[in-house]
Short mmCIF file of C-alpha atoms and ligand atoms in Angstrom, two decimals:
data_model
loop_
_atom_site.label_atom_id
_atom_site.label_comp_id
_atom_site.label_asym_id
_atom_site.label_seq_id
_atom_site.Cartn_x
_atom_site.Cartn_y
_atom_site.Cartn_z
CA UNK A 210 -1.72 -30.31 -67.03
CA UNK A 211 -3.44 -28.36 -65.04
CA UNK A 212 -3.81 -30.37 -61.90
CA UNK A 213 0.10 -31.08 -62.21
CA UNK A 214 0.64 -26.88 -61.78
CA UNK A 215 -1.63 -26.91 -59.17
CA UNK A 216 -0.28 -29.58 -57.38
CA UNK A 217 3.26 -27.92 -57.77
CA UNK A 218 2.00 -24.89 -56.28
CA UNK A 219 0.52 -26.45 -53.31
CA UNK A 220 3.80 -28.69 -52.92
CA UNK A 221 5.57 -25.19 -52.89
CA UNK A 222 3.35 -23.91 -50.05
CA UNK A 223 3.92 -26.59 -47.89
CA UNK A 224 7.62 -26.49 -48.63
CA UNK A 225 7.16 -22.65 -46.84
CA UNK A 226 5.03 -23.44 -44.21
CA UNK A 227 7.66 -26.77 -43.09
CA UNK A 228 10.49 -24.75 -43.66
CA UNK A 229 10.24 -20.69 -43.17
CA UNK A 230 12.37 -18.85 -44.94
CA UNK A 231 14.07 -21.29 -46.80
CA UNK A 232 11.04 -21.58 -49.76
CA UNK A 233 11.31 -17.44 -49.87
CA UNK A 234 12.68 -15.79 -52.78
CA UNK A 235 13.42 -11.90 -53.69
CA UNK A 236 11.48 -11.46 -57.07
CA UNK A 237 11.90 -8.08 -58.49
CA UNK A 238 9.32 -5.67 -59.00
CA UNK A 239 8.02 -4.41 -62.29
CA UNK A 240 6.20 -1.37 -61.26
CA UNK A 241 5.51 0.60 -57.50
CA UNK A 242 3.25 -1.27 -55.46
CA UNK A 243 2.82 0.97 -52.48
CA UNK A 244 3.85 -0.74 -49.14
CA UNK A 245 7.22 1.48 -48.73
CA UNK A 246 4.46 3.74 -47.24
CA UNK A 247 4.13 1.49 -44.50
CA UNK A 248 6.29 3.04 -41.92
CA UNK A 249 4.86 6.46 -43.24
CA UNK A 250 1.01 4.51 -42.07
CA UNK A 251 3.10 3.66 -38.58
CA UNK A 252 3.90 7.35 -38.14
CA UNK A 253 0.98 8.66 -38.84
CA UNK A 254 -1.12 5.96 -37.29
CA UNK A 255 1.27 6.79 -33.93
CA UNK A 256 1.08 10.72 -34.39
CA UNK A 257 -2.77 9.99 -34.30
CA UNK A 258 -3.13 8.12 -31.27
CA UNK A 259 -0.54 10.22 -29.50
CA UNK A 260 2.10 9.02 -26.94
CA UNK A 261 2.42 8.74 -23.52
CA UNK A 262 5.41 9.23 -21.18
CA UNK A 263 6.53 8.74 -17.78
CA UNK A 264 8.84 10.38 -15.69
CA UNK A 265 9.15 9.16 -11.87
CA UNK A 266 12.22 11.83 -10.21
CA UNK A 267 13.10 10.13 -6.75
CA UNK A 268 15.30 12.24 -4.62
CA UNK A 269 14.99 14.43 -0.79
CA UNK A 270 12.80 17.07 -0.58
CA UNK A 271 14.29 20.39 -1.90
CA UNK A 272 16.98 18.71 -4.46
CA UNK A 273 14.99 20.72 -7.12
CA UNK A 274 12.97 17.53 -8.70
CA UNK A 275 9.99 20.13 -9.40
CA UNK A 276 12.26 22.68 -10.70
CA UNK A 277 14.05 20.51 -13.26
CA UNK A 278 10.49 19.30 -14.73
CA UNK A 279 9.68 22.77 -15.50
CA UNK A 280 12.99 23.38 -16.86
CA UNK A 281 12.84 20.39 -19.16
CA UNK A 282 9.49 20.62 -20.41
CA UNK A 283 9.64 24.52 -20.52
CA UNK A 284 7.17 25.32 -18.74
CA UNK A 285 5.26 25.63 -15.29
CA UNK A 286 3.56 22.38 -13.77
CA UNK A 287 1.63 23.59 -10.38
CA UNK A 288 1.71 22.07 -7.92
CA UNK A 289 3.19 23.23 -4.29
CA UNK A 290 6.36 22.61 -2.84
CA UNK A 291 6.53 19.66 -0.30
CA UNK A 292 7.41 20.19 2.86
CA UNK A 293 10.05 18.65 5.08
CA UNK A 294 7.41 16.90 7.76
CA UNK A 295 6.24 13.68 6.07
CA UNK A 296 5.66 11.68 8.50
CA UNK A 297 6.75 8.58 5.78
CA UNK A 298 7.46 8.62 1.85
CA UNK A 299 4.82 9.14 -0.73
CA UNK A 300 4.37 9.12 -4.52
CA UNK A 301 2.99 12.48 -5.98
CA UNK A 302 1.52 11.81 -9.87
CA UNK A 303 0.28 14.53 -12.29
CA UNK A 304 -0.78 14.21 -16.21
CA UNK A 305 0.04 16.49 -18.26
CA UNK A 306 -1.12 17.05 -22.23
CA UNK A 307 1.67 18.43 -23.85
CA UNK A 308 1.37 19.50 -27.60
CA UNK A 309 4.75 20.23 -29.82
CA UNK A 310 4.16 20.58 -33.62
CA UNK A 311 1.28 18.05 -34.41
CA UNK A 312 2.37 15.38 -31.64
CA UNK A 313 0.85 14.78 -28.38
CA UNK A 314 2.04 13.89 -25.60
CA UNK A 315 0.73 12.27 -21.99
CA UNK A 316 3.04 13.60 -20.15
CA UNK A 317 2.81 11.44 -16.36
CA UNK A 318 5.52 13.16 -13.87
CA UNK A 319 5.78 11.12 -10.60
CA UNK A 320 7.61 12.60 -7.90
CA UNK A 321 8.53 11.75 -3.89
CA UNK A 322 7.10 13.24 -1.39
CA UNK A 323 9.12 13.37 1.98
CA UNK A 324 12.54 11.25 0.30
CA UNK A 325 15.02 10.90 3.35
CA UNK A 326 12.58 13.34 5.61
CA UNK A 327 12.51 10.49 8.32
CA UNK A 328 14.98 9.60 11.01
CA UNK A 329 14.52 5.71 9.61
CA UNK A 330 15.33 5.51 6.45
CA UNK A 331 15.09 1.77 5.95
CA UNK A 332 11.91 1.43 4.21
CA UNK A 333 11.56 4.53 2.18
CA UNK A 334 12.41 2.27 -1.24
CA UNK A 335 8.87 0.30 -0.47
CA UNK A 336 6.28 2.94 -1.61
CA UNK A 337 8.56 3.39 -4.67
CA UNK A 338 8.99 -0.45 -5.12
CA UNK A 339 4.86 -0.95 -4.74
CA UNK A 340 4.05 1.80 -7.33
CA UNK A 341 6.22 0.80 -9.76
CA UNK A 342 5.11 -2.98 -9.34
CA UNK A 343 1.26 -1.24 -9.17
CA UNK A 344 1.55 0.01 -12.34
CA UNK A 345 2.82 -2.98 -13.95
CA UNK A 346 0.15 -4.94 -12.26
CA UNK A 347 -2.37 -2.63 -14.29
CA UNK A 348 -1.05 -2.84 -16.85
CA UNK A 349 -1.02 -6.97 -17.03
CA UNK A 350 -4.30 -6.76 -15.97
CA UNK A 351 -5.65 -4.67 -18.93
CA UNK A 352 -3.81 -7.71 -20.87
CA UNK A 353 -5.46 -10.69 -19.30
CA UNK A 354 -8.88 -9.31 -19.73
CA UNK A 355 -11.05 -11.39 -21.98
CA UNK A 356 -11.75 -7.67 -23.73
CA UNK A 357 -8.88 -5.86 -24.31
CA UNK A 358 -8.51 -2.10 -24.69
CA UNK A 359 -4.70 -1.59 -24.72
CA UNK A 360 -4.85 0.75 -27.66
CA UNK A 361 -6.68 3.07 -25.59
CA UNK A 362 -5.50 1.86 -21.57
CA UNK A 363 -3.52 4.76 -20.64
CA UNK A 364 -0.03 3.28 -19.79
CA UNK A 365 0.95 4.79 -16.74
CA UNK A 366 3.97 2.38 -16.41
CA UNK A 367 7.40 4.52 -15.69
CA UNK A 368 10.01 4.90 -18.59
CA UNK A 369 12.40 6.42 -16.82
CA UNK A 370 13.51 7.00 -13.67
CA UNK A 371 15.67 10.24 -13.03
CA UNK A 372 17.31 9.71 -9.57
CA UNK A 373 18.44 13.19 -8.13
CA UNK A 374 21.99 12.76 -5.98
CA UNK A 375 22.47 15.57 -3.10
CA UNK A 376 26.30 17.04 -4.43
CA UNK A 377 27.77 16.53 -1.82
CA UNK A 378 30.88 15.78 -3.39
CA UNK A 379 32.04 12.94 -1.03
CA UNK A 380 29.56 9.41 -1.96
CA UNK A 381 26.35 8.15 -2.45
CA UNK A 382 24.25 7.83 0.88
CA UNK A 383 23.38 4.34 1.66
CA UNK A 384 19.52 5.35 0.94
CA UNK A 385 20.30 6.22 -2.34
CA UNK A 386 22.34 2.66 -2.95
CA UNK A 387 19.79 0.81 -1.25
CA UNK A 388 16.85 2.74 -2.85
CA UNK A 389 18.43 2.67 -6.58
CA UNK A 390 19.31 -1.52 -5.95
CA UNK A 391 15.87 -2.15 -5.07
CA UNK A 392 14.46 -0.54 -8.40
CA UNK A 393 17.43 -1.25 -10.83
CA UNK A 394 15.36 -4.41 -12.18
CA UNK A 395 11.88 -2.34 -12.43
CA UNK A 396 12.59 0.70 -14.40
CA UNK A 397 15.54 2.96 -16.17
CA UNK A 398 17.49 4.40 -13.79
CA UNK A 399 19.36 7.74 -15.07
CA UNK A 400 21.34 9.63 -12.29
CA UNK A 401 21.68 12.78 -11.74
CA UNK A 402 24.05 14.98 -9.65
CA UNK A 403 21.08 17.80 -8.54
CA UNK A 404 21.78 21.17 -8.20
CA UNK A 405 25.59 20.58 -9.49
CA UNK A 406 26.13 24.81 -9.00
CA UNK A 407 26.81 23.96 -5.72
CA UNK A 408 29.68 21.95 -6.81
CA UNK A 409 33.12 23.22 -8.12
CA UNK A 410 34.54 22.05 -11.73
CA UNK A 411 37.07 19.50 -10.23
CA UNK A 412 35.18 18.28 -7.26
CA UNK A 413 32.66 17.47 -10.05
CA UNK A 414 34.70 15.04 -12.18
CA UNK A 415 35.83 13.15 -8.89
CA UNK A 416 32.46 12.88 -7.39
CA UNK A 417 31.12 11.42 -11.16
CA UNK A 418 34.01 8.89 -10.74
CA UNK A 419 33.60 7.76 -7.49
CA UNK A 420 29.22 7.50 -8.11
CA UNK A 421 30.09 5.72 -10.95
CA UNK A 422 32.52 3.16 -8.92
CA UNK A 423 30.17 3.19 -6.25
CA UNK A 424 27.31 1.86 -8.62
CA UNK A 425 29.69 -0.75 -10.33
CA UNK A 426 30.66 -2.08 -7.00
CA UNK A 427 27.46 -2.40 -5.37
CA UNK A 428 26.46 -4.12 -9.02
CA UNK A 429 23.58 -1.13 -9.67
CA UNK A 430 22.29 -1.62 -13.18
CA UNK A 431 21.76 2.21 -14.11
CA UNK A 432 20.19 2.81 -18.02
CA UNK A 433 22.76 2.90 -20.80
CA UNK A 434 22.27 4.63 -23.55
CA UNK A 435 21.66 1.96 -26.70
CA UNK A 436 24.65 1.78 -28.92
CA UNK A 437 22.77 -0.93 -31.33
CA UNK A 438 21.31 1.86 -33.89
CA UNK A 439 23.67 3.21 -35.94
CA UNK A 440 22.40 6.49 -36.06
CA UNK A 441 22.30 7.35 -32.37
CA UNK A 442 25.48 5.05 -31.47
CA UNK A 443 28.36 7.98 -31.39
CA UNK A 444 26.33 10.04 -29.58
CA UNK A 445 24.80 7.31 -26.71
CA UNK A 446 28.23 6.14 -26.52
CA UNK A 447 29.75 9.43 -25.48
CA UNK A 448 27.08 10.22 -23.45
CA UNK A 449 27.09 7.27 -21.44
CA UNK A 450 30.72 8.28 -20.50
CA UNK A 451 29.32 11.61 -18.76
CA UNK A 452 27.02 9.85 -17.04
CA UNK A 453 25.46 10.61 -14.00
CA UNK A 454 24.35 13.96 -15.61
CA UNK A 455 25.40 17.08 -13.42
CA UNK A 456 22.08 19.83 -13.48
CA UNK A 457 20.73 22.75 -12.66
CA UNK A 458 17.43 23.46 -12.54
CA UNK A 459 15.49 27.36 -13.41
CA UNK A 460 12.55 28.69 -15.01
CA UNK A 461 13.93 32.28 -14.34
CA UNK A 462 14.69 34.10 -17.71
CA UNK A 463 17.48 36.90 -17.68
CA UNK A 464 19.12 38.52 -20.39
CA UNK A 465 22.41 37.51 -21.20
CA UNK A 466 24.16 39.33 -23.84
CA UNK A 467 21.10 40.29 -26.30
CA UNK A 468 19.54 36.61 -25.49
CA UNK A 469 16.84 35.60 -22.95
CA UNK A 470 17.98 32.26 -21.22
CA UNK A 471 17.33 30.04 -18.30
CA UNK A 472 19.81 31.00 -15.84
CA UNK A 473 20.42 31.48 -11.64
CA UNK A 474 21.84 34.93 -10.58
CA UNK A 475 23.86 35.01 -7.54
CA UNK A 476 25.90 37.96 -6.25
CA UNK A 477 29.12 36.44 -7.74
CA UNK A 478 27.42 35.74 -11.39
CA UNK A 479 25.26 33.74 -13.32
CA UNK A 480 24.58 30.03 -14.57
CA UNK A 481 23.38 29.18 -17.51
CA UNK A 482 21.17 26.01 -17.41
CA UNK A 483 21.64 25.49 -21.25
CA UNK A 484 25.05 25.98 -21.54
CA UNK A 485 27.44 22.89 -21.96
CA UNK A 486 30.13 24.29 -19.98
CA UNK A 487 28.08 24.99 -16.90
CA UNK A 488 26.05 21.81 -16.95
CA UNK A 489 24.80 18.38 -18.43
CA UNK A 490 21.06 20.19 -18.08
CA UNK A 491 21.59 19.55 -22.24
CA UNK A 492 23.00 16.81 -22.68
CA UNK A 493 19.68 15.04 -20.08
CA UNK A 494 17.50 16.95 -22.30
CA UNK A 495 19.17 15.43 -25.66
CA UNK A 496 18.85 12.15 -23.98
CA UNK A 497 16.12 12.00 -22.39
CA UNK A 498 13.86 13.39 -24.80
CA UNK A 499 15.20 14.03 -27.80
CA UNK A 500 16.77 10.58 -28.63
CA UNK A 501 16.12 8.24 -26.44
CA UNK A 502 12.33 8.41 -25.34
CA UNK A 503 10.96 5.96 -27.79
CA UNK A 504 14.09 4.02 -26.16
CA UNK A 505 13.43 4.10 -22.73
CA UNK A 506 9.56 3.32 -23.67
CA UNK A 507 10.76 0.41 -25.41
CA UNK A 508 12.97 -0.78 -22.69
CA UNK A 509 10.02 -0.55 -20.03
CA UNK A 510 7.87 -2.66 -21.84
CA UNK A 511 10.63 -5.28 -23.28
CA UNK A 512 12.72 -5.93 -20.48
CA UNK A 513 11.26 -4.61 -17.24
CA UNK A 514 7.48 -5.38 -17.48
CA UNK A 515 8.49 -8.32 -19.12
CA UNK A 516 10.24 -9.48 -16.19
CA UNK A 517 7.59 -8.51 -13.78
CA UNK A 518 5.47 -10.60 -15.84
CA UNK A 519 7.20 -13.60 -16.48
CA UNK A 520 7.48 -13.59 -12.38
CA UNK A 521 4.24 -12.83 -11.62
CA UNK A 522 2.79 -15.53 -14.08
CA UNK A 523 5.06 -17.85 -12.83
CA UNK A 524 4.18 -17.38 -9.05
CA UNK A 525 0.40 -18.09 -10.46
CA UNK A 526 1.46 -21.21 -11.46
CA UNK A 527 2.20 -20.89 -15.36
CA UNK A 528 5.00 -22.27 -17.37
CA UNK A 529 5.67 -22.33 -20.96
CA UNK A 530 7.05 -25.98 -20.64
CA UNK A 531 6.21 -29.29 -18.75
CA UNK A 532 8.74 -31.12 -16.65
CA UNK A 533 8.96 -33.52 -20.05
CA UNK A 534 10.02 -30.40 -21.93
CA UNK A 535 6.33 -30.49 -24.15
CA UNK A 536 4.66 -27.02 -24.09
CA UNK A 537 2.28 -26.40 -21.57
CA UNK A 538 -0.99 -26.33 -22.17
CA UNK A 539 -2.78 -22.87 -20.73
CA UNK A 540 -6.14 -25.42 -19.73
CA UNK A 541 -4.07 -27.90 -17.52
CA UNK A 542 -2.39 -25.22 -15.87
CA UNK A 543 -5.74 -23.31 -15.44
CA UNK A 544 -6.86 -26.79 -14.27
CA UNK A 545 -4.02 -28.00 -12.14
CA UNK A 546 -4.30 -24.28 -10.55
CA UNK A 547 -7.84 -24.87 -10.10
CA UNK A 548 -7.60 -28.13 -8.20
CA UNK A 549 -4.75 -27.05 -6.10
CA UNK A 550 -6.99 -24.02 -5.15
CA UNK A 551 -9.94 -26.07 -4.45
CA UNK A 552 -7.59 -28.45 -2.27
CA UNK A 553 -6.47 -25.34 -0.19
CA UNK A 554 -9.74 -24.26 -0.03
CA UNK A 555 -10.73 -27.70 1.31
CA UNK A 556 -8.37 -28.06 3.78
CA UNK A 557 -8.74 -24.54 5.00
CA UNK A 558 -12.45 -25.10 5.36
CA UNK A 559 -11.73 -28.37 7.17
CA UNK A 560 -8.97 -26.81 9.59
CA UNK A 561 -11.89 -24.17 10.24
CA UNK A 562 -14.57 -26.62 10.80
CA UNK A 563 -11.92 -28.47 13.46
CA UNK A 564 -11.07 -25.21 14.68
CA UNK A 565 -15.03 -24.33 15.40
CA UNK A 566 -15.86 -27.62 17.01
CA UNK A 567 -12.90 -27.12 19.34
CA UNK A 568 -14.19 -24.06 19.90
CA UNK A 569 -17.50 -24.84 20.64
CA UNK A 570 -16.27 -27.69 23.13
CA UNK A 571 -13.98 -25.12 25.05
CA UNK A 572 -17.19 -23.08 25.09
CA UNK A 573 -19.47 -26.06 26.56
CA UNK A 574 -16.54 -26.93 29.40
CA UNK A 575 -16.47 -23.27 30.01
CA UNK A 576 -20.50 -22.74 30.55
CA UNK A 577 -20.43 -26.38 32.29
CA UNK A 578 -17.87 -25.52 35.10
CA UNK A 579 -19.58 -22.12 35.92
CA UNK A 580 -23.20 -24.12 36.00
CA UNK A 581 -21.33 -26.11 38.66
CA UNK A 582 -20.36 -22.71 40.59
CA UNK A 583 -23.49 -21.44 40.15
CA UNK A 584 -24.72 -25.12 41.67
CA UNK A 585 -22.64 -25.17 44.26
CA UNK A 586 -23.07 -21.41 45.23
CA UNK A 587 -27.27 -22.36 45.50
CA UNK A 588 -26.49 -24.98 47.53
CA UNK A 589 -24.55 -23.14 50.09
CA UNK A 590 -26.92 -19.99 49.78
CA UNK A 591 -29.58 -22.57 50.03
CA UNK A 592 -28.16 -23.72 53.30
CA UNK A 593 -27.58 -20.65 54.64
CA UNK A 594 -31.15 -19.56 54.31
CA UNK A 595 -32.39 -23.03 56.34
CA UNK A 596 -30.04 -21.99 58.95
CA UNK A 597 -30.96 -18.45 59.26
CA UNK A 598 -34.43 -19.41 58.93
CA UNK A 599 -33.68 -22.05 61.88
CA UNK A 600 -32.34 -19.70 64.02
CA UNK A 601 -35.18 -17.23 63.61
CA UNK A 602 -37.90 -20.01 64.42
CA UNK A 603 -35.77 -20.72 67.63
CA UNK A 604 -36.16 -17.30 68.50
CA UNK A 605 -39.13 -16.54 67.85
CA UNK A 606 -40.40 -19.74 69.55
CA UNK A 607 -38.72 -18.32 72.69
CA UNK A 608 -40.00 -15.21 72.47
CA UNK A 609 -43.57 -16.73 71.89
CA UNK A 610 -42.89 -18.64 75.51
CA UNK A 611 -41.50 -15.44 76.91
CA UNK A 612 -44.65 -13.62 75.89
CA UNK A 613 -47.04 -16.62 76.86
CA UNK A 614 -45.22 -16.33 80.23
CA UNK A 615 -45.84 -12.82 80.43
CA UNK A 616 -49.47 -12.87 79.47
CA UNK A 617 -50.19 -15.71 82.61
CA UNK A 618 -47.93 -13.37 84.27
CA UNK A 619 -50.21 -10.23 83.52
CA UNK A 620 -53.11 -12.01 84.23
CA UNK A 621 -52.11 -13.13 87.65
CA UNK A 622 -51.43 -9.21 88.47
CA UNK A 623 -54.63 -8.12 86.97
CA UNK A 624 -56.37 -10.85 89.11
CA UNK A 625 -54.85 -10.04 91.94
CA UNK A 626 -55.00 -6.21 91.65
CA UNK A 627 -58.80 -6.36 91.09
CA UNK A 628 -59.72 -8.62 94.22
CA UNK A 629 -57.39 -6.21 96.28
CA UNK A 630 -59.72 -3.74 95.03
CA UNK A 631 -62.82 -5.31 95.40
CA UNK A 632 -61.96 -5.30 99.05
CA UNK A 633 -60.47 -2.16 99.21
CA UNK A 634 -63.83 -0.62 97.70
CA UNK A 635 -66.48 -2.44 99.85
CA UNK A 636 -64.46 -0.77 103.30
CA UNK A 637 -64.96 2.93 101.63
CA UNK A 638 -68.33 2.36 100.91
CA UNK A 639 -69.12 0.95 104.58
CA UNK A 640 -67.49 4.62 105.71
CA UNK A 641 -69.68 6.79 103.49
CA UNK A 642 -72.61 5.32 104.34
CA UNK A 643 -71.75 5.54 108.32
CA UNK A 644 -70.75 9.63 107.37
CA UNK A 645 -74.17 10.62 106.08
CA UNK A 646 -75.82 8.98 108.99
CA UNK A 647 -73.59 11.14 111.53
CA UNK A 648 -72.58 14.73 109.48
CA UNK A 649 -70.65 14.97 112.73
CA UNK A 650 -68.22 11.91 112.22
CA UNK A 651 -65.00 12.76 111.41
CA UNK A 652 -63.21 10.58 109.36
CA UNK A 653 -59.78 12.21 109.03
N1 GDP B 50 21.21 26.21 -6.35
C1 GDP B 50 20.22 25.58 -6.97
N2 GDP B 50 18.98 25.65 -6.47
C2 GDP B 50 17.98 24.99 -7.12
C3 GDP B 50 18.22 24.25 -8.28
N3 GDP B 50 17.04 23.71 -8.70
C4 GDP B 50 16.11 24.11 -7.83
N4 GDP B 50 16.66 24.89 -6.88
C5 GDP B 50 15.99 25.51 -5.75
O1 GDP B 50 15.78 24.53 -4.73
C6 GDP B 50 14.56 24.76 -4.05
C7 GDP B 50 13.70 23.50 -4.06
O2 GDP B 50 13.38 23.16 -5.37
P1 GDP B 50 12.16 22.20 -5.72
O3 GDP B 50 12.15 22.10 -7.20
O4 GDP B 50 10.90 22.64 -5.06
O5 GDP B 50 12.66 20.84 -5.05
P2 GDP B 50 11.88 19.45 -4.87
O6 GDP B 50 11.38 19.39 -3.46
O7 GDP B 50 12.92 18.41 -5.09
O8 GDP B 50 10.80 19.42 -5.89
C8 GDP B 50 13.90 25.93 -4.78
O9 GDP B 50 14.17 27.08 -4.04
C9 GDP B 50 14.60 25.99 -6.11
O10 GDP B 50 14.66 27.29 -6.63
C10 GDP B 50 19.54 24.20 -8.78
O11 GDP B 50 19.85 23.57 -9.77
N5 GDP B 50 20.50 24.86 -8.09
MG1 MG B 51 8.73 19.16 -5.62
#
């Protein structure tokens, strides 16, 4: 009896395991158990660890990027205004701890340094491009360690990208088509029309049309708002329609009416950053940060690291199925990688290793032909030398004659001259000797 209920039981279980979902029934419940507290643990488990979020603004120097941060996040960031002489584009990042209530928040604001500053604008996307992609690359690092952290790896991937238009009120630049194309598959793109006081009421709603026909017709994916949750759907779905968000930007306070609010004074009155009918600066904020964070944090990680991923594991040679459709197994493909490495590496060392002994022959011709010169230039010196040396014998053999000749020469004179005085002497002698005899004799 009681091998036949245990043997039901286990036929039961395998009827689950084969087929999931079908073996499942609702039973009721006689009494509280406890897990409806379980996305009470999630909160609080969240609220513990704290969040993290991050904002990259891309936009030309001076569009008020720094200025809408503080506006948002009421308060000041430092940090000092870039100047207009970057000699390319660069990618400014500060963290921030924020605390509202009991929740925490990482608060990571990227922003561009020197945006459209250059006469060639071509490549000012890249740096922006190779952050992103940077951060992503972190980030899948962290995951294929062997020891994994992620709980405490601070995420610095961005969430959202707010891209500031100039209002100009004619079209987007070709920078910013080109620059919101190339990141359109890497993070959420919001636009925004930047300092929109500089625009009038119906310029406005033309210049939102024609960015928004621009985008559609140069196929820019820009972030919707989800309309999949019931409880946020009305409101994402009219706010997608006012999309891209017109703003202003101030941290100034003035008094309007008995209130303090954010506001710009100029000589002909005052805007009010939080008021509807002056700007979208609340409808980003309701967005952004009030709805749609956990959103665009979701988004980031579903959709556009998971792309980057799936590439970049591709391009290292993964798959998740064989050319015969059977799963791939991670060990052949860290194999197969393996081999085709080591082949590489073979072949490179062998194309190196031909490339040295050419090398080296070149080398040998090279020190042969100038040991031939230097051969050849011996020779003739050596020739030279015998010559010279030839010549000088020559002459000096001819001036040994000349000075042999000489010498018989000089002693023939000498000779000569002393037998010419021999006689000359004997005759004087003869005289003195005749003198003394005769004192008288005069000889002159
Ligand atoms: N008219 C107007 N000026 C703004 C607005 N936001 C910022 N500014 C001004 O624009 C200048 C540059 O702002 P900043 O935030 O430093 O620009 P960033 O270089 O993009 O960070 C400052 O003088 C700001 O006061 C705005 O919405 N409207
Ligand atoms: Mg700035």
């Amino acid at each position: 009896m009681e091998a036949e209920a245990n043997s039901g039981s286990l036929e039961d279980s395998w009827a689950f395991i084969q087929r999931p979902g079908e073996g499942c029934r609702t039973v009721p419940l006689a009494g509280h158990v406890g897990f409806d507290s379980l996305p009470d643990q999630l909160v609080n488990k969240s609220v513990s660890q704290g969040f993290c979020f991050n904002i990259l603004c891309v936009g030309e120097t001076g569009l008020g990027k720094s200025t809408l941060m503080d506006t948002l996040f009421n308060t000041k960031f430092e940090g000092e205004p870039a100047t207009h002489t970057q000699p390319g584009v660069q990618l400014r990042s500060n963290t921030y701890d924020l605390q509202e209530s009991n929740v925490g928040l990482k608060l990571t604001i990227v922003s561009t340094v020197g945006f459209g500053d250059q006469i060639n604008k071509e490549d000012s996307y890249k740096p922006i491009v190779e952050f992103i992609d940077a951060q992503f690359e972190a980030y899948l690092q962290e995951e294929l360690k062997i020891r994994r952290v992620l709980h405490a790896y601070h995420d610095s991937r961005i969430h959202a990208c707010l891209y500031f238009i100039a209002p100009t009120g004619h079209s987007l630049k070709s920078l910013d088509l080109v620059t919101m194309k190339k990141l359109d598959s890497k993070v959420n793109i919001i636009p925004i029309i930047a300092k929109s006081d500089a625009i009038s009421k119906s310029e406005l709603t033309k210049f939102k049309i024609k960015i928004t026909s621009e985008l559609v017709s140069n196929g820019v994916q820009i972030y919707q708002f989800p309309t999949d949750d019931e409880s946020v759907a009305e409101i994402n779905g009219t706010m997608n329609a006012h999309l891209p968000f017109a703003v202003i930007g101030s941290t100034e306070e003035l008094k309007i009416g008995n209130k303090m609010m954010k506001a710009r004074q100029y000589p002909w009155g005052t805007v009010q950053v939080e008021n509807e009918a002056h700007c979208d600066f609340v409808k980003l904020r309701e967005m952004l940060i009030r709805v749609n964070m956990e959103d665009l944090r979701e988004q980031t990680h579903s959709r556009h690291y998971e792309l980057y991923r799936r590439c970049k594991l591709e391009e290292m040679g993964f798959q998740d199925t064989d050319p015969d459709s059977k799963p791939f197994s991670l060990q052949e493909t860290y194999e197969a990688k393996r081999n085709e490495f080591l082949g590489e590496l073979q072949k490179k060392e062998e194309e190196m290793r031909q490339m040295f002994v050419q090398r080296v022959k070149e080398k040998e011709a090279e020190l042969k032909e100038a040991e031939k010169e230097l051969h050849e230039k011996f020779d003739r010196l050596k020739k030279l030398h015998q010559d010279e040396k030839k010549k000088l014998e020559d002459k000096k053999k001819s001036l040994d004659d000349e000075v042999n000749a000489f010498k018989q020469r000089k002693t023939a004179a000498e000779l000569l001259q002393s037998q010419s005085s021999q006689a000359g002497g004997s005759q004087t002698l003869k005289r003195d000797k005749e003198k003394k005899n005769n004192p008288w004799l005069c000889t002159e």
